[in-house]
């Protein structure tokens, strides 16, 4: 078929963009883990927990913005996929104005409902409340900047210019590394200083993204605002997507607040630490998803639904394999890693992280590529109502678990169960609305990832049983290498298809030659 060169070109573009994003992620992960360690040591467990839960109050209102993020990315990517510059300019102009209004709405909500919640509901020592108010206001300003930045990031992703993210992210993490050193020498309250410095870095980075977009993309230089069907379509799409954004917010920030109410800020510190590690690990998957998502949407815009399904299922499977090769050795050596990384490990951090990583593996299969597929159609009302209703059960169910005396980690076990149910419901809508096939999904994704896990896990578990989780650096390194090797071999055996193995062999032969 004549389509193969184009498909090959798209694969190379995805691979190139993934490499840029991984380079960005590796540096970001290394510096983030180091800075988190130092920040926790400088602030102390209680102040670190206060920062995490107070910023969560602001993030809790992010569902208003998240609903529009997906709408903006979807409409811009479709317009660029159709090579319609006029429509792309309209989408961008509409998005800029809408996000400005969203930012103002979030400020209003946070300065009323959010501030009341901070003052009267969160468990914060009275002597730390003034610092908590500083954190709240600066987190709110940072959030407003990020909201108005969304259309610019969406344009970069739609044009698949991932190298830009890599370069600017290097500066971002270097500036955050600078925060760590400044934090040690400033004389003002350390928690307040951390919030101020984080806000300054946010302002610098967002300004750089805007300057780049305005100089390189025509649609960012023209303002073609219109209140036609496109404008209404974007708002309608965002309105229904609000359900999904609310569900994700309740899933993450709602549970964080539940932990605070039942156990206080020390448990928030454990959850915040576990989340930072998990976020760093998930960067491996999010980078791959960022590279592949525009191609899924563009295939839909061009009517190539068979390629869209193949790409979505491959994306789900590869997302799991990429995450698994990092998550398995980390889960096997959790206590050792946390002990080396942190000066003082908050109680429950290890078990929280185990469940959060398990939930991440589940969502790697059921989340991003499938969500992108459904968003590409623009028809998301029934999907959002159904899946969001399932996910919103997490908070009330979690409340009753904790009220009944269950341990803190029980809410994370609940997350894993809900993610599976929501994921199956999500794929059902892909079948109904796009024409995806259950048989293909179970054969190409579920069977392969389960087969990989079944083959990869036993030997590292056995080695861990005899070596323990540590036994010095030699034992730690041996366990990690065995876990990585088992995942790699299992992935080659059952995780990837015969065609993918042949493609990998051909690429390696091209790279290294045959002599």
Short mmCIF file of C-alpha atoms in Angstrom, two decimals:
data_model
loop_
_atom_site.label_atom_id
_atom_site.label_comp_id
_atom_site.label_asym_id
_atom_site.label_seq_id
_atom_site.Cartn_x
_atom_site.Cartn_y
_atom_site.Cartn_z
CA UNK A 1 0.00 0.00 0.00
CA UNK A 2 1.13 3.57 -0.66
CA UNK A 3 0.29 4.60 2.86
CA UNK A 4 3.28 2.85 4.36
CA UNK A 5 5.82 5.65 3.78
CA UNK A 6 3.48 8.09 5.50
CA UNK A 7 2.90 5.70 8.36
CA UNK A 8 6.63 5.15 8.66
CA UNK A 9 7.16 8.91 8.68
CA UNK A 10 4.58 9.35 11.43
CA UNK A 11 6.25 6.59 13.46
CA UNK A 12 9.62 8.29 13.11
CA UNK A 13 8.09 11.62 14.15
CA UNK A 14 6.55 9.98 17.23
CA UNK A 15 9.89 8.31 18.03
CA UNK A 16 11.85 11.56 17.59
CA UNK A 17 9.42 13.54 19.71
CA UNK A 18 9.46 10.82 22.36
CA UNK A 19 13.27 11.00 22.52
CA UNK A 20 13.12 14.78 23.07
CA UNK A 21 10.50 14.36 25.76
CA UNK A 22 12.43 11.57 27.49
CA UNK A 23 15.57 13.67 27.55
CA UNK A 24 13.51 16.41 29.16
CA UNK A 25 11.92 13.96 31.58
CA UNK A 26 15.14 12.27 32.73
CA UNK A 27 16.69 15.58 33.71
CA UNK A 28 13.43 16.78 35.26
CA UNK A 29 13.02 13.57 37.25
CA UNK A 30 16.57 13.62 38.60
CA UNK A 31 16.40 17.24 39.73
CA UNK A 32 12.81 16.93 41.01
CA UNK A 33 13.72 13.98 43.22
CA UNK A 34 16.75 15.83 44.57
CA UNK A 35 14.89 19.11 45.16
CA UNK A 36 11.96 17.29 46.82
CA UNK A 37 14.39 15.66 49.22
CA UNK A 38 16.01 18.98 50.15
CA UNK A 39 12.72 20.88 50.34
CA UNK A 40 11.29 18.24 52.68
CA UNK A 41 14.41 18.46 54.84
CA UNK A 42 14.41 22.29 54.90
CA UNK A 43 10.68 22.77 55.46
CA UNK A 44 10.15 19.78 57.74
CA UNK A 45 7.40 17.18 57.45
CA UNK A 46 4.63 19.42 58.86
CA UNK A 47 5.32 22.45 56.64
CA UNK A 48 5.80 20.21 53.61
CA UNK A 49 2.39 18.66 54.31
CA UNK A 50 0.85 22.14 54.75
CA UNK A 51 2.21 23.25 51.37
CA UNK A 52 0.84 20.12 49.71
CA UNK A 53 -2.67 20.35 51.14
CA UNK A 54 -3.02 24.16 50.80
CA UNK A 55 -1.94 24.12 47.15
CA UNK A 56 -4.42 21.26 46.70
CA UNK A 57 -7.26 23.60 47.65
CA UNK A 58 -6.35 25.81 44.68
CA UNK A 59 -5.80 22.79 42.42
CA UNK A 60 -9.20 21.50 43.48
CA UNK A 61 -10.76 24.25 41.35
CA UNK A 62 -8.57 23.30 38.38
CA UNK A 63 -11.38 21.16 37.00
CA UNK A 64 -12.82 24.37 35.49
CA UNK A 65 -9.62 24.82 33.50
CA UNK A 66 -8.95 21.12 32.80
CA UNK A 67 -12.27 20.84 31.00
CA UNK A 68 -11.14 23.53 28.56
CA UNK A 69 -7.58 22.19 28.16
CA UNK A 70 -8.79 19.09 26.35
CA UNK A 71 -11.22 21.13 24.25
CA UNK A 72 -8.46 23.50 23.14
CA UNK A 73 -6.02 20.72 22.28
CA UNK A 74 -8.67 18.74 20.42
CA UNK A 75 -9.92 21.62 18.25
CA UNK A 76 -6.45 23.00 17.46
CA UNK A 77 -5.09 19.55 16.55
CA UNK A 78 -8.08 18.80 14.30
CA UNK A 79 -7.70 22.18 12.54
CA UNK A 80 -3.97 21.60 11.96
CA UNK A 81 -4.68 18.02 10.85
CA UNK A 82 -7.02 19.44 8.20
CA UNK A 83 -4.38 22.07 7.34
CA UNK A 84 -6.94 24.84 7.90
CA UNK A 85 -4.95 27.89 9.08
CA UNK A 86 -8.00 30.15 9.37
CA UNK A 87 -9.82 27.73 11.65
CA UNK A 88 -6.66 27.22 13.74
CA UNK A 89 -6.44 30.99 14.27
CA UNK A 90 -10.10 31.12 15.32
CA UNK A 91 -9.65 28.22 17.74
CA UNK A 92 -6.59 29.83 19.31
CA UNK A 93 -8.20 33.27 19.66
CA UNK A 94 -11.35 31.80 21.19
CA UNK A 95 -9.27 29.67 23.55
CA UNK A 96 -7.21 32.64 24.80
CA UNK A 97 -10.33 34.58 25.77
CA UNK A 98 -12.10 31.58 27.29
CA UNK A 99 -9.08 30.66 29.43
CA UNK A 100 -8.78 34.23 30.66
CA UNK A 101 -12.40 34.07 31.83
CA UNK A 102 -11.78 30.67 33.45
CA UNK A 103 -8.77 32.05 35.30
CA UNK A 104 -10.83 34.94 36.66
CA UNK A 105 -13.63 32.56 37.68
CA UNK A 106 -11.15 30.35 39.58
CA UNK A 107 -9.75 33.39 41.40
CA UNK A 108 -13.28 34.36 42.47
CA UNK A 109 -14.06 30.84 43.69
CA UNK A 110 -10.77 30.46 45.53
CA UNK A 111 -10.98 33.85 47.22
CA UNK A 112 -14.42 32.95 48.57
CA UNK A 113 -15.12 29.21 48.91
CA UNK A 114 -11.44 28.19 48.87
CA UNK A 115 -10.37 30.73 51.47
CA UNK A 116 -13.26 29.73 53.74
CA UNK A 117 -12.25 26.08 53.42
CA UNK A 118 -8.62 26.94 54.24
CA UNK A 119 -9.55 28.95 57.32
CA UNK A 120 -12.25 26.72 58.78
CA UNK A 121 -11.91 23.12 57.54
CA UNK A 122 -8.27 22.22 56.98
CA UNK A 123 -6.27 20.91 59.93
CA UNK A 124 -3.39 23.41 60.17
CA UNK A 125 -1.65 24.53 63.40
CA UNK A 126 -2.71 28.07 64.33
CA UNK A 127 0.86 29.37 64.38
CA UNK A 128 1.36 28.24 60.74
CA UNK A 129 -1.86 29.72 59.38
CA UNK A 130 -0.25 33.06 58.28
CA UNK A 131 2.30 31.13 56.19
CA UNK A 132 -0.48 28.91 54.84
CA UNK A 133 -2.33 32.03 53.64
CA UNK A 134 0.80 33.14 51.73
CA UNK A 135 1.05 29.72 50.11
CA UNK A 136 -2.63 29.90 49.15
CA UNK A 137 -2.41 33.30 47.47
CA UNK A 138 0.82 32.57 45.60
CA UNK A 139 -0.45 29.16 44.47
CA UNK A 140 -3.55 30.93 43.16
CA UNK A 141 -1.47 33.43 41.16
CA UNK A 142 0.66 30.60 39.74
CA UNK A 143 -2.48 28.73 38.78
CA UNK A 144 -3.90 31.80 36.98
CA UNK A 145 -0.70 32.07 34.91
CA UNK A 146 -0.89 28.38 34.01
CA UNK A 147 -4.55 28.69 32.98
CA UNK A 148 -3.87 31.50 30.51
CA UNK A 149 -0.87 29.55 29.17
CA UNK A 150 -2.91 26.52 28.03
CA UNK A 151 -3.65 27.66 24.42
CA UNK A 152 0.07 28.21 23.78
CA UNK A 153 1.02 24.76 25.03
CA UNK A 154 -1.80 23.24 22.97
CA UNK A 155 -0.38 24.82 19.79
CA UNK A 156 3.11 23.45 20.50
CA UNK A 157 1.72 19.95 21.05
CA UNK A 158 -0.49 20.11 17.95
CA UNK A 159 2.52 21.10 15.83
CA UNK A 160 4.49 18.26 17.51
CA UNK A 161 7.39 20.59 18.42
CA UNK A 162 8.39 18.53 21.46
CA UNK A 163 11.99 19.75 21.35
CA UNK A 164 10.71 23.12 22.59
CA UNK A 165 9.31 21.47 25.71
CA UNK A 166 12.64 19.74 26.24
CA UNK A 167 14.72 22.92 26.06
CA UNK A 168 12.44 25.11 28.15
CA UNK A 169 11.95 22.32 30.69
CA UNK A 170 15.71 22.16 31.19
CA UNK A 171 15.63 25.81 32.19
CA UNK A 172 12.57 25.15 34.37
CA UNK A 173 14.26 22.43 36.44
CA UNK A 174 17.50 24.41 36.68
CA UNK A 175 15.57 27.36 38.10
CA UNK A 176 13.83 25.03 40.56
CA UNK A 177 17.24 23.70 41.54
CA UNK A 178 18.22 27.30 42.23
CA UNK A 179 15.20 27.58 44.55
CA UNK A 180 16.66 24.82 46.72
CA UNK A 181 19.93 26.69 47.26
CA UNK A 182 18.17 30.02 47.88
CA UNK A 183 15.84 28.33 50.35
CA UNK A 184 18.79 27.40 52.53
CA UNK A 185 20.05 30.98 52.85
CA UNK A 186 16.92 33.17 52.98
CA UNK A 187 16.09 34.65 56.36
CA UNK A 188 12.30 34.85 55.98
CA UNK A 189 9.87 32.02 56.74
CA UNK A 190 11.02 29.03 54.65
CA UNK A 191 7.48 28.01 53.64
CA UNK A 192 6.64 31.53 52.45
CA UNK A 193 9.98 31.82 50.63
CA UNK A 194 9.35 28.52 48.82
CA UNK A 195 5.94 29.72 47.63
CA UNK A 196 7.34 33.08 46.41
CA UNK A 197 10.26 31.52 44.53
CA UNK A 198 8.01 28.88 42.92
CA UNK A 199 5.70 31.63 41.68
CA UNK A 200 8.62 33.57 40.12
CA UNK A 201 9.81 30.47 38.24
CA UNK A 202 6.27 29.84 36.94
CA UNK A 203 6.11 33.40 35.58
CA UNK A 204 9.47 33.12 33.80
CA UNK A 205 8.71 29.77 32.13
CA UNK A 206 5.24 30.73 30.91
CA UNK A 207 6.61 33.95 29.40
CA UNK A 208 9.16 31.97 27.38
CA UNK A 209 6.48 29.67 25.96
CA UNK A 210 4.39 32.64 24.86
CA UNK A 211 7.32 34.41 23.19
CA UNK A 212 8.19 31.24 21.24
CA UNK A 213 4.61 30.63 20.05
CA UNK A 214 4.08 34.20 18.89
CA UNK A 215 7.29 34.11 16.83
CA UNK A 216 6.86 30.66 15.25
CA UNK A 217 3.15 29.92 14.75
CA UNK A 218 0.95 32.07 12.55
CA UNK A 219 -2.25 31.28 14.45
CA UNK A 220 -0.74 32.76 17.63
CA UNK A 221 0.01 36.07 15.92
CA UNK A 222 -3.47 36.59 14.48
CA UNK A 223 -6.56 37.21 16.59
CA UNK A 224 -9.66 36.05 14.72
CA UNK A 225 -12.23 35.89 17.48
CA UNK A 226 -15.65 34.67 16.39
CA UNK A 227 -18.87 33.74 18.15
CA UNK A 228 -19.94 31.24 15.50
CA UNK A 229 -20.58 27.50 15.72
CA UNK A 230 -16.91 26.89 16.47
CA UNK A 231 -17.04 29.04 19.61
CA UNK A 232 -20.22 27.35 20.80
CA UNK A 233 -18.82 23.93 19.94
CA UNK A 234 -15.70 24.54 22.03
CA UNK A 235 -17.78 25.70 25.00
CA UNK A 236 -20.20 22.79 24.68
CA UNK A 237 -17.33 20.31 24.45
CA UNK A 238 -15.68 21.90 27.50
CA UNK A 239 -18.97 21.88 29.37
CA UNK A 240 -19.39 18.13 29.05
CA UNK A 241 -15.70 17.59 29.70
CA UNK A 242 -16.24 19.39 33.01
CA UNK A 243 -17.66 16.16 34.41
CA UNK A 244 -14.43 14.31 33.67
CA UNK A 245 -12.27 17.09 35.05
CA UNK A 246 -14.36 17.20 38.23
CA UNK A 247 -14.02 13.44 38.63
CA UNK A 248 -10.23 13.55 38.30
CA UNK A 249 -10.07 16.45 40.74
CA UNK A 250 -12.18 14.60 43.31
CA UNK A 251 -10.13 11.46 42.78
CA UNK A 252 -6.84 13.21 43.57
CA UNK A 253 -7.44 16.36 45.60
CA UNK A 254 -10.60 15.16 47.28
CA UNK A 255 -8.79 12.17 48.75
CA UNK A 256 -5.89 14.39 49.81
CA UNK A 257 -8.34 16.51 51.80
CA UNK A 258 -9.98 13.39 53.26
CA UNK A 259 -6.59 12.26 54.52
CA UNK A 260 -6.06 15.68 56.10
CA UNK A 261 -9.43 15.65 57.85
CA UNK A 262 -8.97 12.13 59.27
CA UNK A 263 -5.21 12.03 59.90
CA UNK A 264 -3.77 15.60 59.74
CA UNK A 265 -0.94 17.19 57.70
CA UNK A 266 1.68 14.53 58.52
CA UNK A 267 -0.22 11.98 56.40
CA UNK A 268 -0.52 14.65 53.67
CA UNK A 269 3.27 14.81 53.69
CA UNK A 270 3.40 11.04 53.09
CA UNK A 271 0.89 11.30 50.27
CA UNK A 272 2.69 14.35 48.79
CA UNK A 273 6.05 12.56 48.87
CA UNK A 274 4.61 9.40 47.30
CA UNK A 275 2.87 11.47 44.62
CA UNK A 276 6.10 13.26 43.68
CA UNK A 277 7.89 9.95 43.15
CA UNK A 278 4.95 8.56 41.20
CA UNK A 279 4.72 11.72 39.06
CA UNK A 280 8.41 11.45 38.20
CA UNK A 281 7.93 7.81 37.15
CA UNK A 282 4.75 8.59 35.22
CA UNK A 283 6.75 11.14 33.23
CA UNK A 284 7.97 8.19 31.18
CA UNK A 285 4.39 7.49 30.10
CA UNK A 286 3.15 11.08 29.81
CA UNK A 287 6.02 11.92 27.45
CA UNK A 288 5.13 9.02 25.18
CA UNK A 289 1.43 9.98 25.34
CA UNK A 290 2.21 13.61 24.50
CA UNK A 291 4.09 12.43 21.41
CA UNK A 292 1.41 9.98 20.24
CA UNK A 293 -1.81 11.90 21.03
CA UNK A 294 -1.66 14.37 18.11
CA UNK A 295 -1.36 11.45 15.68
CA UNK A 296 -4.45 9.76 17.15
CA UNK A 297 -6.48 12.96 16.71
CA UNK A 298 -5.12 13.67 13.23
CA UNK A 299 -5.97 10.13 12.07
CA UNK A 300 -9.56 10.74 13.18
CA UNK A 301 -9.67 14.10 11.38
CA UNK A 302 -8.44 12.35 8.20
CA UNK A 303 -10.97 9.49 8.52
CA UNK A 304 -8.37 6.76 9.10
CA UNK A 305 -10.21 4.99 11.91
CA UNK A 306 -8.42 1.64 11.51
CA UNK A 307 -5.03 3.32 11.99
CA UNK A 308 -6.48 5.34 14.85
CA UNK A 309 -7.54 2.16 16.69
CA UNK A 310 -4.20 0.47 16.03
CA UNK A 311 -2.31 3.53 17.30
CA UNK A 312 -4.51 3.90 20.40
CA UNK A 313 -4.13 0.25 21.41
CA UNK A 314 -0.41 0.31 20.72
CA UNK A 315 -0.19 3.49 22.80
CA UNK A 316 -2.02 1.84 25.71
CA UNK A 317 0.21 -1.24 25.58
CA UNK A 318 3.48 0.66 25.21
CA UNK A 319 2.43 3.05 28.01
CA UNK A 320 2.11 0.07 30.35
CA UNK A 321 5.42 -1.49 29.27
CA UNK A 322 7.31 1.80 29.60
CA UNK A 323 5.90 2.40 33.08
CA UNK A 324 6.32 -1.23 34.18
CA UNK A 325 10.05 -1.31 33.47
CA UNK A 326 10.47 1.54 35.99
CA UNK A 327 7.68 0.68 38.44
CA UNK A 328 8.62 -2.97 39.08
CA UNK A 329 12.19 -2.37 40.32
CA UNK A 330 10.96 0.62 42.34
CA UNK A 331 8.22 -1.44 43.98
CA UNK A 332 10.77 -4.17 44.79
CA UNK A 333 13.22 -1.75 46.43
CA UNK A 334 10.81 0.83 47.85
CA UNK A 335 12.14 1.00 51.42
CA UNK A 336 15.75 1.25 50.27
CA UNK A 337 15.04 4.01 47.75
CA UNK A 338 13.01 6.10 50.20
CA UNK A 339 15.62 5.63 52.91
CA UNK A 340 18.44 6.83 50.64
CA UNK A 341 16.41 9.64 49.11
CA UNK A 342 14.86 11.28 52.18
CA UNK A 343 16.43 12.47 55.40
CA UNK A 344 13.23 11.51 57.23
CA UNK A 345 10.64 9.27 55.56
CA UNK A 346 7.04 10.18 56.52
CA UNK A 347 5.04 7.21 57.83
CA UNK A 348 2.88 5.43 55.20
CA UNK A 349 4.92 6.81 52.27
CA UNK A 350 6.00 3.36 51.08
CA UNK A 351 2.57 1.71 51.06
CA UNK A 352 0.95 4.82 49.54
CA UNK A 353 3.49 4.75 46.73
CA UNK A 354 2.94 1.02 46.10
CA UNK A 355 -0.78 1.57 45.52
CA UNK A 356 -0.28 4.79 43.54
CA UNK A 357 2.13 3.00 41.17
CA UNK A 358 -0.35 0.12 40.77
CA UNK A 359 -3.08 2.62 39.94
CA UNK A 360 -0.73 4.29 37.43
CA UNK A 361 -0.15 0.94 35.69
CA UNK A 362 -3.90 0.39 35.45
CA UNK A 363 -4.46 3.86 34.02
CA UNK A 364 -1.58 3.41 31.56
CA UNK A 365 -3.73 0.75 29.89
CA UNK A 366 -7.16 2.32 30.26
CA UNK A 367 -6.60 6.05 30.26
CA UNK A 368 -4.73 8.42 27.94
CA UNK A 369 -4.95 6.88 24.43
CA UNK A 370 -8.60 5.94 24.97
CA UNK A 371 -9.49 9.38 26.33
CA UNK A 372 -7.72 11.02 23.38
CA UNK A 373 -9.66 8.78 20.98
CA UNK A 374 -13.01 9.79 22.47
CA UNK A 375 -12.07 13.47 22.64
CA UNK A 376 -11.18 13.39 18.94
CA UNK A 377 -14.80 12.56 18.07
CA UNK A 378 -16.16 15.64 19.85
CA UNK A 379 -19.12 13.52 21.04
CA UNK A 380 -18.39 13.09 24.72
CA UNK A 381 -21.64 13.79 26.61
CA UNK A 382 -22.70 10.23 27.45
CA UNK A 383 -19.13 9.10 27.96
CA UNK A 384 -18.36 11.86 30.46
CA UNK A 385 -21.57 11.38 32.40
CA UNK A 386 -21.03 7.62 32.76
CA UNK A 387 -17.30 7.47 33.48
CA UNK A 388 -17.35 10.55 35.70
CA UNK A 389 -20.18 9.10 37.79
CA UNK A 390 -18.07 5.98 38.35
CA UNK A 391 -14.99 7.99 39.36
CA UNK A 392 -16.92 10.35 41.62
CA UNK A 393 -17.79 7.38 43.83
CA UNK A 394 -14.22 7.46 45.14
CA UNK A 395 -14.69 10.30 47.64
CA UNK A 396 -17.93 9.19 49.36
CA UNK A 397 -16.78 5.56 49.36
CA UNK A 398 -13.38 6.65 50.70
CA UNK A 399 -15.08 8.70 53.42
CA UNK A 400 -17.08 5.70 54.63
CA UNK A 401 -13.96 3.49 54.57
CA UNK A 402 -12.02 5.94 56.76
CA UNK A 403 -15.04 6.66 58.96
CA UNK A 404 -15.34 2.92 59.53
CA UNK A 405 -11.81 2.78 60.89
CA UNK A 406 -10.01 1.48 57.79
CA UNK A 407 -6.33 2.45 57.41
CA UNK A 408 -5.28 5.43 55.29
CA UNK A 409 -3.98 3.25 52.44
CA UNK A 410 -7.46 1.73 51.92
CA UNK A 411 -8.52 4.75 49.85
CA UNK A 412 -5.66 4.07 47.41
CA UNK A 413 -6.72 0.44 47.08
CA UNK A 414 -10.20 1.78 46.30
CA UNK A 415 -8.68 4.00 43.56
CA UNK A 416 -7.25 0.94 41.81
CA UNK A 417 -10.62 -0.81 41.74
CA UNK A 418 -12.45 2.28 40.46
CA UNK A 419 -9.80 2.82 37.75
CA UNK A 420 -10.42 -0.68 36.35
CA UNK A 421 -14.20 -0.21 36.25
CA UNK A 422 -13.92 3.28 34.72
CA UNK A 423 -11.39 2.02 32.16
CA UNK A 424 -13.64 -0.78 30.92
CA UNK A 425 -16.53 1.68 30.64
CA UNK A 426 -14.24 4.05 28.71
CA UNK A 427 -13.32 1.40 26.14
CA UNK A 428 -16.99 0.46 25.74
CA UNK A 429 -17.63 3.99 24.47
CA UNK A 430 -14.68 3.67 22.06
CA UNK A 431 -16.38 0.56 20.66
CA UNK A 432 -19.77 2.25 20.33
CA UNK A 433 -18.70 5.66 19.03
CA UNK A 434 -15.62 4.94 16.91
CA UNK A 435 -15.89 1.28 16.01
CA UNK A 436 -13.04 -0.11 18.10
CA UNK A 437 -13.16 -3.86 18.72
CA UNK A 438 -13.22 -5.67 22.07
CA UNK A 439 -11.44 -8.68 20.60
CA UNK A 440 -8.57 -6.55 19.30
CA UNK A 441 -8.22 -4.71 22.62
CA UNK A 442 -8.14 -7.87 24.72
CA UNK A 443 -5.78 -9.66 22.33
CA UNK A 444 -3.44 -6.74 21.57
CA UNK A 445 -3.46 -4.98 24.93
CA UNK A 446 -4.90 -6.87 27.93
CA UNK A 447 -3.46 -10.31 27.09
CA UNK A 448 -0.04 -8.89 26.30
CA UNK A 449 0.32 -6.70 29.41
CA UNK A 450 -0.96 -9.44 31.72
CA UNK A 451 1.36 -11.96 30.05
CA UNK A 452 4.28 -9.58 30.51
CA UNK A 453 3.46 -9.10 34.21
CA UNK A 454 3.05 -12.84 34.83
CA UNK A 455 6.42 -13.61 33.24
CA UNK A 456 8.32 -10.66 34.73
CA UNK A 457 7.28 -10.62 38.40
CA UNK A 458 8.10 -14.10 39.87
CA UNK A 459 11.91 -14.05 39.62
CA UNK A 460 12.40 -10.56 41.14
CA UNK A 461 9.99 -11.53 43.95
CA UNK A 462 11.99 -14.67 44.62
CA UNK A 463 15.28 -12.75 44.62
CA UNK A 464 13.81 -10.12 46.94
CA UNK A 465 12.66 -12.85 49.31
CA UNK A 466 16.21 -14.11 49.72
CA UNK A 467 18.11 -10.81 49.42
CA UNK A 468 15.64 -8.56 51.20
CA UNK A 469 14.79 -5.11 49.81
CA UNK A 470 18.25 -3.77 50.43
CA UNK A 471 21.34 -5.72 51.58
CA UNK A 472 23.54 -2.77 50.65
CA UNK A 473 24.11 -1.18 47.29
CA UNK A 474 25.16 -4.47 45.66
CA UNK A 475 21.90 -6.17 46.64
CA UNK A 476 19.88 -3.14 45.57
CA UNK A 477 21.63 -2.96 42.17
CA UNK A 478 21.28 -6.70 41.60
CA UNK A 479 17.55 -6.64 42.37
CA UNK A 480 16.98 -3.64 40.09
CA UNK A 481 18.93 -5.18 37.21
CA UNK A 482 17.09 -8.49 37.54
CA UNK A 483 13.70 -6.72 37.60
CA UNK A 484 14.53 -4.58 34.54
CA UNK A 485 15.92 -7.59 32.66
CA UNK A 486 12.80 -9.64 33.43
CA UNK A 487 10.49 -6.88 32.20
CA UNK A 488 12.58 -6.37 29.05
CA UNK A 489 12.66 -10.09 28.20
CA UNK A 490 8.95 -10.55 28.98
CA UNK A 491 8.13 -7.52 26.82
CA UNK A 492 10.10 -8.95 23.90
CA UNK A 493 8.47 -12.35 24.37
CA UNK A 494 4.80 -11.38 24.71
CA UNK A 495 4.56 -7.62 25.23
CA UNK A 496 5.17 -6.62 21.63
CA UNK A 497 3.88 -8.16 18.41
CA UNK A 498 5.89 -10.09 15.82
CA UNK A 499 5.72 -7.12 13.44
CA UNK A 500 7.02 -4.80 16.16
CA UNK A 501 9.89 -7.17 16.91
CA UNK A 502 10.84 -7.22 13.22
CA UNK A 503 10.61 -3.43 13.06
CA UNK A 504 12.81 -3.15 16.16
CA UNK A 505 15.34 -5.57 14.66
CA UNK A 506 15.42 -3.59 11.40
CA UNK A 507 15.92 -0.28 13.23
CA UNK A 508 18.75 -1.72 15.31
CA UNK A 509 20.38 -3.16 12.18
CA UNK A 510 20.15 0.27 10.53
CA UNK A 511 21.61 2.01 13.55
CA UNK A 512 24.52 -0.31 14.21
CA UNK A 513 25.02 -1.81 10.76
CA UNK A 514 25.90 -5.37 9.90
CA UNK A 515 29.63 -4.99 9.63
#
